[in-house]
GROMACS .gro file of C-alpha atoms in nm:
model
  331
    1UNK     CA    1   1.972   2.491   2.537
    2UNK     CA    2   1.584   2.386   2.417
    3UNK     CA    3   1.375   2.631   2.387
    4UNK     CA    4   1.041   2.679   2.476
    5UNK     CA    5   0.923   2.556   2.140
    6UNK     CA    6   1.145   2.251   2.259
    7UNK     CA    7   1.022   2.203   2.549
    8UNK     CA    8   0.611   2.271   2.427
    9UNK     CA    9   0.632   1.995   2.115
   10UNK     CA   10   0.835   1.755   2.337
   11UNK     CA   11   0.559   1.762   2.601
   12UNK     CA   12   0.282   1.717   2.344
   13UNK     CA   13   0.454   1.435   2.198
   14UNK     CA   14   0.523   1.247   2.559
   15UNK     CA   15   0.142   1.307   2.606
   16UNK     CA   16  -0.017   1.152   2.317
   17UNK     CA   17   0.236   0.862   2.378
   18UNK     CA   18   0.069   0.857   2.689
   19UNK     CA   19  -0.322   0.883   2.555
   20UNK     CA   20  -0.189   0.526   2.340
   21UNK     CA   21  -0.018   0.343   2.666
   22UNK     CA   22  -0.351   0.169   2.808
   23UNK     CA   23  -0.387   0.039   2.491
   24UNK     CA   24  -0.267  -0.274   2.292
   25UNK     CA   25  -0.080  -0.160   1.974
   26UNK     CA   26  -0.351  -0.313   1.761
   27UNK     CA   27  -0.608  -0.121   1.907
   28UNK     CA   28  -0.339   0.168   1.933
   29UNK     CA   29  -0.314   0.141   1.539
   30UNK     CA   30  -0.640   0.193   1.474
   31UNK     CA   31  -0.689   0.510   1.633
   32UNK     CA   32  -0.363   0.625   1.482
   33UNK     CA   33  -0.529   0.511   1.136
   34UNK     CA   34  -0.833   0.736   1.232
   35UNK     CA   35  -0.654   1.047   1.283
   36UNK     CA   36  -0.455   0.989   0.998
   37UNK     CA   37  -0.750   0.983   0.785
   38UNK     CA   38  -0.882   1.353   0.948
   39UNK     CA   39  -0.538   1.446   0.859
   40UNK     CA   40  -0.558   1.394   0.515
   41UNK     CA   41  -0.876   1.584   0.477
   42UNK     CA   42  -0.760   1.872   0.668
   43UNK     CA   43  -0.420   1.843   0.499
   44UNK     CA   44  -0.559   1.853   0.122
   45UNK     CA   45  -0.186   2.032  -0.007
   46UNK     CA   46   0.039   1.703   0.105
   47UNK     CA   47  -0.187   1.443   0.038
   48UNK     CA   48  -0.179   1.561  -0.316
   49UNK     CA   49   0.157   1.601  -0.323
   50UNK     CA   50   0.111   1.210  -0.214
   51UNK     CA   51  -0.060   1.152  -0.498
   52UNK     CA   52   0.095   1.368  -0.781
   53UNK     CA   53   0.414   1.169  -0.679
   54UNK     CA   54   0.253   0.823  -0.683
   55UNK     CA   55   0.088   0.916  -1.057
   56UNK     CA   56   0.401   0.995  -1.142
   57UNK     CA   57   0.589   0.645  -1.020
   58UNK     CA   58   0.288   0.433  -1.119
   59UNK     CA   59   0.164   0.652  -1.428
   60UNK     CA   60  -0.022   0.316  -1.545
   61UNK     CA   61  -0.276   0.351  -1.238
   62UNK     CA   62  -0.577   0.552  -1.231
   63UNK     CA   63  -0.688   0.850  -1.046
   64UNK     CA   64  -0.919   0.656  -0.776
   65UNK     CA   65  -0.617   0.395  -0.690
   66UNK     CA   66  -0.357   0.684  -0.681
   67UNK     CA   67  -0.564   0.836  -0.465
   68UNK     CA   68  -0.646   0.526  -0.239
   69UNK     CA   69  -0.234   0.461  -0.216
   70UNK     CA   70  -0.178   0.812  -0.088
   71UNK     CA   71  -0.408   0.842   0.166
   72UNK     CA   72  -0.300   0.486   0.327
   73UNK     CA   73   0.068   0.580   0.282
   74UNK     CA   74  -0.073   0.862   0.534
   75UNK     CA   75  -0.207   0.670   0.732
   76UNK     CA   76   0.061   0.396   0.784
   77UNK     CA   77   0.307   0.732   0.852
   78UNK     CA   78   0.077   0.793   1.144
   79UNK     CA   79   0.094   0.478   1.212
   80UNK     CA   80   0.463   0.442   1.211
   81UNK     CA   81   0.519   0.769   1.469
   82UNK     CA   82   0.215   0.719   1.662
   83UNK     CA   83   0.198   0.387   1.736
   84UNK     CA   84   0.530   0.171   1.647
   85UNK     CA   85   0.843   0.403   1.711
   86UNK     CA   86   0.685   0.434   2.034
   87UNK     CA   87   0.574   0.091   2.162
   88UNK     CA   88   0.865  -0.101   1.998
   89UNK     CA   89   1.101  -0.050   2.231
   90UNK     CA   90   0.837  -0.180   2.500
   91UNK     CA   91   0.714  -0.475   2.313
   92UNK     CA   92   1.071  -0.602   2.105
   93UNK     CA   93   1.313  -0.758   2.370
   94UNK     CA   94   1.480  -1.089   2.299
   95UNK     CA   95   1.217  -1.320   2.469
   96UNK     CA   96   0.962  -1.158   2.223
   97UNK     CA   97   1.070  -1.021   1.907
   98UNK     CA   98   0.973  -1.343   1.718
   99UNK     CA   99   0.596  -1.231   1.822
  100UNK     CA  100   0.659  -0.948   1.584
  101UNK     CA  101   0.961  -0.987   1.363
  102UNK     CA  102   0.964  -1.251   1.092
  103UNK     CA  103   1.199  -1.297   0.809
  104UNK     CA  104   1.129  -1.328   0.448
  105UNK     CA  105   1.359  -1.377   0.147
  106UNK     CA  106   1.691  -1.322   0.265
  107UNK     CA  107   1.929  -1.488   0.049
  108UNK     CA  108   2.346  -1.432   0.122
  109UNK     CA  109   2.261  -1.117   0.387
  110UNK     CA  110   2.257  -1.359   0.655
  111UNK     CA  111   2.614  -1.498   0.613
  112UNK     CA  112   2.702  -1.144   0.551
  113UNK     CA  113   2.590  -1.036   0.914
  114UNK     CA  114   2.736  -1.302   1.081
  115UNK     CA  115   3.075  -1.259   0.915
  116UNK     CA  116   3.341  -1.039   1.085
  117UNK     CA  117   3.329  -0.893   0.723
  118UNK     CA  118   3.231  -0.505   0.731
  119UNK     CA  119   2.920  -0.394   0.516
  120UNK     CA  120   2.682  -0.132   0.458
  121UNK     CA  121   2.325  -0.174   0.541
  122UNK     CA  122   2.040   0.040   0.404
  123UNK     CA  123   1.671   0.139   0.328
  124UNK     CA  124   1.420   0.401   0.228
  125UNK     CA  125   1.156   0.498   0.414
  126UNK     CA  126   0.949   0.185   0.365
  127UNK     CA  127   0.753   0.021   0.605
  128UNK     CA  128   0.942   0.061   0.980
  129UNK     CA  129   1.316   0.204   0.862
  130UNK     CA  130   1.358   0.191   1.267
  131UNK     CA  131   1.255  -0.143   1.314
  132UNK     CA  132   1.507  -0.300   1.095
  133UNK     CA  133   1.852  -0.203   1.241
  134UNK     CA  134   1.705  -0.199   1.627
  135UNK     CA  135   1.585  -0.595   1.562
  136UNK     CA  136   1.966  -0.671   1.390
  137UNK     CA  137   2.151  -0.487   1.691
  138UNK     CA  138   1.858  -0.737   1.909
  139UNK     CA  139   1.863  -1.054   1.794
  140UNK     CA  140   2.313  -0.996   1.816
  141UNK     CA  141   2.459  -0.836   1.494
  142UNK     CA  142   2.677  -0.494   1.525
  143UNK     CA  143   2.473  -0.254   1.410
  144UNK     CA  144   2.540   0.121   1.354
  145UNK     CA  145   2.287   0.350   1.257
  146UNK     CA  146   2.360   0.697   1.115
  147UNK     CA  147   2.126   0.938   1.149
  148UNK     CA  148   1.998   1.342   1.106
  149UNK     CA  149   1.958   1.463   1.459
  150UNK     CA  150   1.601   1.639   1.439
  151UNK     CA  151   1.592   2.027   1.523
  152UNK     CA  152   1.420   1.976   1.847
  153UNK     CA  153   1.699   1.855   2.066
  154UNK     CA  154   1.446   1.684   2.304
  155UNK     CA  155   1.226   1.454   2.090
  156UNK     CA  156   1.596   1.412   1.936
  157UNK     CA  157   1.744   1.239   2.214
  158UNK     CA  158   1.426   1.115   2.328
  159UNK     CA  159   1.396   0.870   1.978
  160UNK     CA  160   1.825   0.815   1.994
  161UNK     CA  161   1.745   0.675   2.346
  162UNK     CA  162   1.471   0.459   2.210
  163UNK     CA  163   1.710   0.307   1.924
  164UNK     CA  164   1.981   0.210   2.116
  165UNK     CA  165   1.760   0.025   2.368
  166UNK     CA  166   1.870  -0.267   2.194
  167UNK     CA  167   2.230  -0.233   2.143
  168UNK     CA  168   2.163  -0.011   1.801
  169UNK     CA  169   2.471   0.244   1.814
  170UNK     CA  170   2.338   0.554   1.698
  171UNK     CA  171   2.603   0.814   1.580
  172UNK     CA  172   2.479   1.164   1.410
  173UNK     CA  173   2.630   1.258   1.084
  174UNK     CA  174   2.762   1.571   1.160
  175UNK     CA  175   3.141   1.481   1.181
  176UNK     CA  176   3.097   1.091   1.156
  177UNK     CA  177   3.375   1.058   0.919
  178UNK     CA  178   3.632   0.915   1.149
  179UNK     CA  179   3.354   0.745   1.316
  180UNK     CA  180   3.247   0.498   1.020
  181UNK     CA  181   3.613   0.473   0.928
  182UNK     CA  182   3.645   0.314   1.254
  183UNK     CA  183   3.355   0.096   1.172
  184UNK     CA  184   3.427  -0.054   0.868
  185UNK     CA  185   3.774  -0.090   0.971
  186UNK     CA  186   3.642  -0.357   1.304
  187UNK     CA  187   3.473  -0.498   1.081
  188UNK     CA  188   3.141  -0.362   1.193
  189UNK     CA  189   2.793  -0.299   1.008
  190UNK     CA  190   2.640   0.038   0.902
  191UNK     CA  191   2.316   0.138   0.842
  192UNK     CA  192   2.173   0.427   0.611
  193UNK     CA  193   1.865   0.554   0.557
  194UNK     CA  194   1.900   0.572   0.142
  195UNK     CA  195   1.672   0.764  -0.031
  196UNK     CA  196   1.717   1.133   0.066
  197UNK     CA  197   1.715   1.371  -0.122
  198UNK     CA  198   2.107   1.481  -0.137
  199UNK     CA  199   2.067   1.829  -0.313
  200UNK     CA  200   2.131   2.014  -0.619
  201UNK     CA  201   2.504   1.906  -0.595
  202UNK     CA  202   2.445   1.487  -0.509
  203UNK     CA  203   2.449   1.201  -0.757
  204UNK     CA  204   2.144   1.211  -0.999
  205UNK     CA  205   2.041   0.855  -1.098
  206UNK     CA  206   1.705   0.697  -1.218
  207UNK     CA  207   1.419   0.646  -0.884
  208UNK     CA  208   1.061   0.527  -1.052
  209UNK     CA  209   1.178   0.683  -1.454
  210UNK     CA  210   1.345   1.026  -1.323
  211UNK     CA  211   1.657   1.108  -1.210
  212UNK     CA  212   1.642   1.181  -0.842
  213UNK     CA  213   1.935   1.325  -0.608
  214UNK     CA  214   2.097   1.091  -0.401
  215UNK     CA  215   2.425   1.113  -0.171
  216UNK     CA  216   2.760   0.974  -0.293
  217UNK     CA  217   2.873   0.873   0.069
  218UNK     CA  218   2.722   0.520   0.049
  219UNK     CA  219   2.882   0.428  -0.321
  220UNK     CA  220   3.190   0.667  -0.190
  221UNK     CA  221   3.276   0.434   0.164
  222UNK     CA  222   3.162   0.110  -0.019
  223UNK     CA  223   3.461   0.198  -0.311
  224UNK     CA  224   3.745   0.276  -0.049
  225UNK     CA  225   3.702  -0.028   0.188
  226UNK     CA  226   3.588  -0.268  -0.122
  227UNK     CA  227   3.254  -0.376   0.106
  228UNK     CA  228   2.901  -0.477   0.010
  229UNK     CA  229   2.627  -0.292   0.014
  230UNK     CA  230   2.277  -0.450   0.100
  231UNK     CA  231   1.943  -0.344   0.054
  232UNK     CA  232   1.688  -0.453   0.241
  233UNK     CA  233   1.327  -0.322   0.447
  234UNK     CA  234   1.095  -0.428   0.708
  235UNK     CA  235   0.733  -0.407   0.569
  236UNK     CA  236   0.378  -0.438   0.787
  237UNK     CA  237   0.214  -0.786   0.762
  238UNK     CA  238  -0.139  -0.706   0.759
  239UNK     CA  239  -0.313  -0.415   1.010
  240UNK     CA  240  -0.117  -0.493   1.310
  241UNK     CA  241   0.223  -0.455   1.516
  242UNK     CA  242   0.387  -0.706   1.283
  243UNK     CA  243   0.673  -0.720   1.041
  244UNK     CA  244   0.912  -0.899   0.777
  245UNK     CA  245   1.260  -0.803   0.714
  246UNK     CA  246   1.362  -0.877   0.363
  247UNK     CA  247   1.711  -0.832   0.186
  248UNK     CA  248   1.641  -0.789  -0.203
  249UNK     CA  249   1.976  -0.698  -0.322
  250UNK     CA  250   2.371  -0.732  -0.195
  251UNK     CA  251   2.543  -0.517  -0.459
  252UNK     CA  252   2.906  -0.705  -0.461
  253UNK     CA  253   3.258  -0.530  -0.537
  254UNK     CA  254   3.290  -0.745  -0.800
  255UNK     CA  255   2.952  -0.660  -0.916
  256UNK     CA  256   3.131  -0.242  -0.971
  257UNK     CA  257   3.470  -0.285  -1.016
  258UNK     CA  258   3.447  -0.368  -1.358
  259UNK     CA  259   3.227  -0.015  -1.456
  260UNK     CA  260   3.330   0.233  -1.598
  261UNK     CA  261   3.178   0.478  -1.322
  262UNK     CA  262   3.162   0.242  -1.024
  263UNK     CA  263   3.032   0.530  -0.737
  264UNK     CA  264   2.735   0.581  -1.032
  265UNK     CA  265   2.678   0.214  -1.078
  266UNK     CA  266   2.649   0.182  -0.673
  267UNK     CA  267   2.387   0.445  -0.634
  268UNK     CA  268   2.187   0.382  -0.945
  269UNK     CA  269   2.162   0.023  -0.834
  270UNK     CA  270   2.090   0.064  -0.440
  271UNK     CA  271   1.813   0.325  -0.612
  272UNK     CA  272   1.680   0.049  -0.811
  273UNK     CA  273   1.668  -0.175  -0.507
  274UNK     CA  274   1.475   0.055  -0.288
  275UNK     CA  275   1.255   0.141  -0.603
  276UNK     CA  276   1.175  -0.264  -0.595
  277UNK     CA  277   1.100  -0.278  -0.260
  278UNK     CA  278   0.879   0.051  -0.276
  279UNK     CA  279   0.699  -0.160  -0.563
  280UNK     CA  280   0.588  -0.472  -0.319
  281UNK     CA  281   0.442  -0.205  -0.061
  282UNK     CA  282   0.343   0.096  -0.212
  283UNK     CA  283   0.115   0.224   0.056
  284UNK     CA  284   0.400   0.166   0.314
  285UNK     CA  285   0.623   0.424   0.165
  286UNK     CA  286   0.676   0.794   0.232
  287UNK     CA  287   0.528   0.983  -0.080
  288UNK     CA  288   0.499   1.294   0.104
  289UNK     CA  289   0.863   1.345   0.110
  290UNK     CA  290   1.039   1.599  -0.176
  291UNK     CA  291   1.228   1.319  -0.311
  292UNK     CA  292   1.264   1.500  -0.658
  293UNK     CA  293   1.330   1.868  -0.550
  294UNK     CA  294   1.646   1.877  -0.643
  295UNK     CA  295   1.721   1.883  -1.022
  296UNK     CA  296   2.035   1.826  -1.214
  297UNK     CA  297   2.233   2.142  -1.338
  298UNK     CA  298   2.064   2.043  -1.720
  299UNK     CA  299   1.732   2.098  -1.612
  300UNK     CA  300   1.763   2.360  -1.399
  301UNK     CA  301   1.915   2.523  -1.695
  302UNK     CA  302   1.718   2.415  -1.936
  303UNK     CA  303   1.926   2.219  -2.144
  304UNK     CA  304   1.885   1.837  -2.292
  305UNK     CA  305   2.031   1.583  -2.128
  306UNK     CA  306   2.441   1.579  -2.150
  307UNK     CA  307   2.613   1.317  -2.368
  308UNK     CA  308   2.808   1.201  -2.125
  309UNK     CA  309   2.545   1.145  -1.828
  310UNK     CA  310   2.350   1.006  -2.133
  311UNK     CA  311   2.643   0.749  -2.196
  312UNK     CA  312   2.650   0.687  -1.800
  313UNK     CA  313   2.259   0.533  -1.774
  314UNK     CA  314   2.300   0.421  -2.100
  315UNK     CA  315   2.600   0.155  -1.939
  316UNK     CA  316   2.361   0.062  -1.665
  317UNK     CA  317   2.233  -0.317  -1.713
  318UNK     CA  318   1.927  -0.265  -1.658
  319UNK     CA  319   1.814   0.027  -1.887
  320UNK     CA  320   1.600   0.011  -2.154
  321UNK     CA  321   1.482   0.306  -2.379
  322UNK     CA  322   1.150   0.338  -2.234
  323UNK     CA  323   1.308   0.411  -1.907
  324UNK     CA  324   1.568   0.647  -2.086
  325UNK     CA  325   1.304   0.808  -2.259
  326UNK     CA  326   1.185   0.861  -1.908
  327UNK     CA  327   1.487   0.977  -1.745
  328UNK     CA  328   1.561   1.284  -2.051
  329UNK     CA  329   1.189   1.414  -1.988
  330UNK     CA  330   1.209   1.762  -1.716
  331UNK     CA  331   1.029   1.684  -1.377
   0.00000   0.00000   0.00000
């Protein structure tokens, strides 16, 4: 039963969706980008923690650019909830999505989707994380979305509703086991949202030079039904309600099978992916977020690095010792 807290954010929420509806979303995005900005000046303690974490992923840039990404990475989050999660259901049907949806480099994910082969589908929170399954599940693919329900049962719902308005299944992941084995086994598509932070027990593996926490699920189902995993986003084009979905990676069972530690090889590499893609848009990504609160058992110890995680990055093909060096040093 919601409870009056519920019921008192839900209403707020439907109204300012309401102050926005007159409006186009261009117009829409720049009073979103205005608020955002009083936001950040009233907000001082998260947009620093913006910026620490951007100094700390980019530790080549200066203060004043640091600075510069965090507050717009602020302001496309307003953005994002103000404006598109809202009006994108409204404006994307299949008569229209073209006027908003483009496609950029998408190499073999294509042929993937319109196989009757199962895979999994993720992304960070980059750009619109929304927009990319809900314009799949539009333009025909199977798509099924896993997803946190929020605490407020209300806006919950509310946003589920909005997702599936274009044939997105939405399934929570509280008891979704038998659910995604069902899935995979039709031969249908899942999507994740990648780059949570999965605790002091999940899968530490190198995110932007330290090793950040990351759930074994995705590496876990990938291993059992022997299916790809592809990364991909959907990043703003300029300062308006437009986008281009991009695949940058398809990680291949014959690309793990032959490592030593193939759930570790999985999640370092999807980590890398989303790292690449957080590289091409760095203002469209959510720095706010506690992505490295949770420490390995090591750190939070105080002990050096263990040989045998050591020998585990060490294997990956794509680490050098600057990036080790990286990786030993405490957050």
């Amino acid at each position: 039963m919601p409870s009056a807290t519920d019921w008192a954010q839900y209403t707020a929420l439907r109204l300012t969706c309401g102050l926005f509806e007159p409006f186009s979303p261009s117009q829409s995005l720049q009073s979103a980008k205005a608020i955002a900005s009083v936001y950040a000046r009233l907000s001082p303690k998260r947009t620093e923690r913006a910026r620490v974490n951007i100094a700390r992923s980019f530790p080549e840039l200066s203060r004043a650019e640091t600075e510069r990404i965090a507050l717009d990475s602020i302001r496309n989050l307003f953005q994002f909830f103000m404006v598109d999660a809202i009006v994108m259901p409204k404006v994307v049907h299949e008569w229209s999505w073209q006027r908003h949806v483009g496609f950029g480099p998408f190499g073999d994910v294509f042929d993937l989707l319109l196989s009757d082969r199962p895979c999994i589908f993720l992304t960070g929170h980059i750009g619109n994380w929304e927009l990319l399954g809900y314009t799949l599940a539009l333009i025909g693919f199977r798509m099924t979305a896993l997803a946190r329900p929020l605490d407020n049962p209300l806006v919950s719902d509310w946003l589920f509703r909005a997702r599936q308005a274009s044939g997105l299944k939405v399934i929570t992941k509280w008891g979704a086991t038998e659910e995604l084995q069902r899935i995979v086994e039709g031969g249908g598509k899942i999507a994740f949202i990648a780059d949570q932070n999965a605790g002091d027990d999940g899968l530490f593996v190198p995110f932007f030079g330290r090793l950040a926490s990351s759930y074994k699920s995705i590496g876990l189902l990938a291993m059992r039904y022997r299916i790809p995993v592809v990364a991909g986003m959907a990043s703003r084009v300029g300062e308006q309600f437009r986008y281009e979905i991009s695949g940058l990676d398809v990680i291949w069972p014959s690309d793990w099978e032959s490592q030593d530690d193939p759930l570790f090889y999985i999640t370092a590499r999807f980590n890398r992916a989303l790292e690449s893609m957080i590289r091409t848009v760095p203002t469209q990504y959510l720095w706010v977020h506690r992505r490295w609160k949770s420490r390995p058992k090591h750190e939070r110890e105080g002990q050096p690095m263990p040989a045998r995680l050591r020998g585990k990055l060490a294997s990956l093909p794509w680490m050098t010792d600057e990036l080790m060096a990286s990786c030993e040093r405490p957050v």
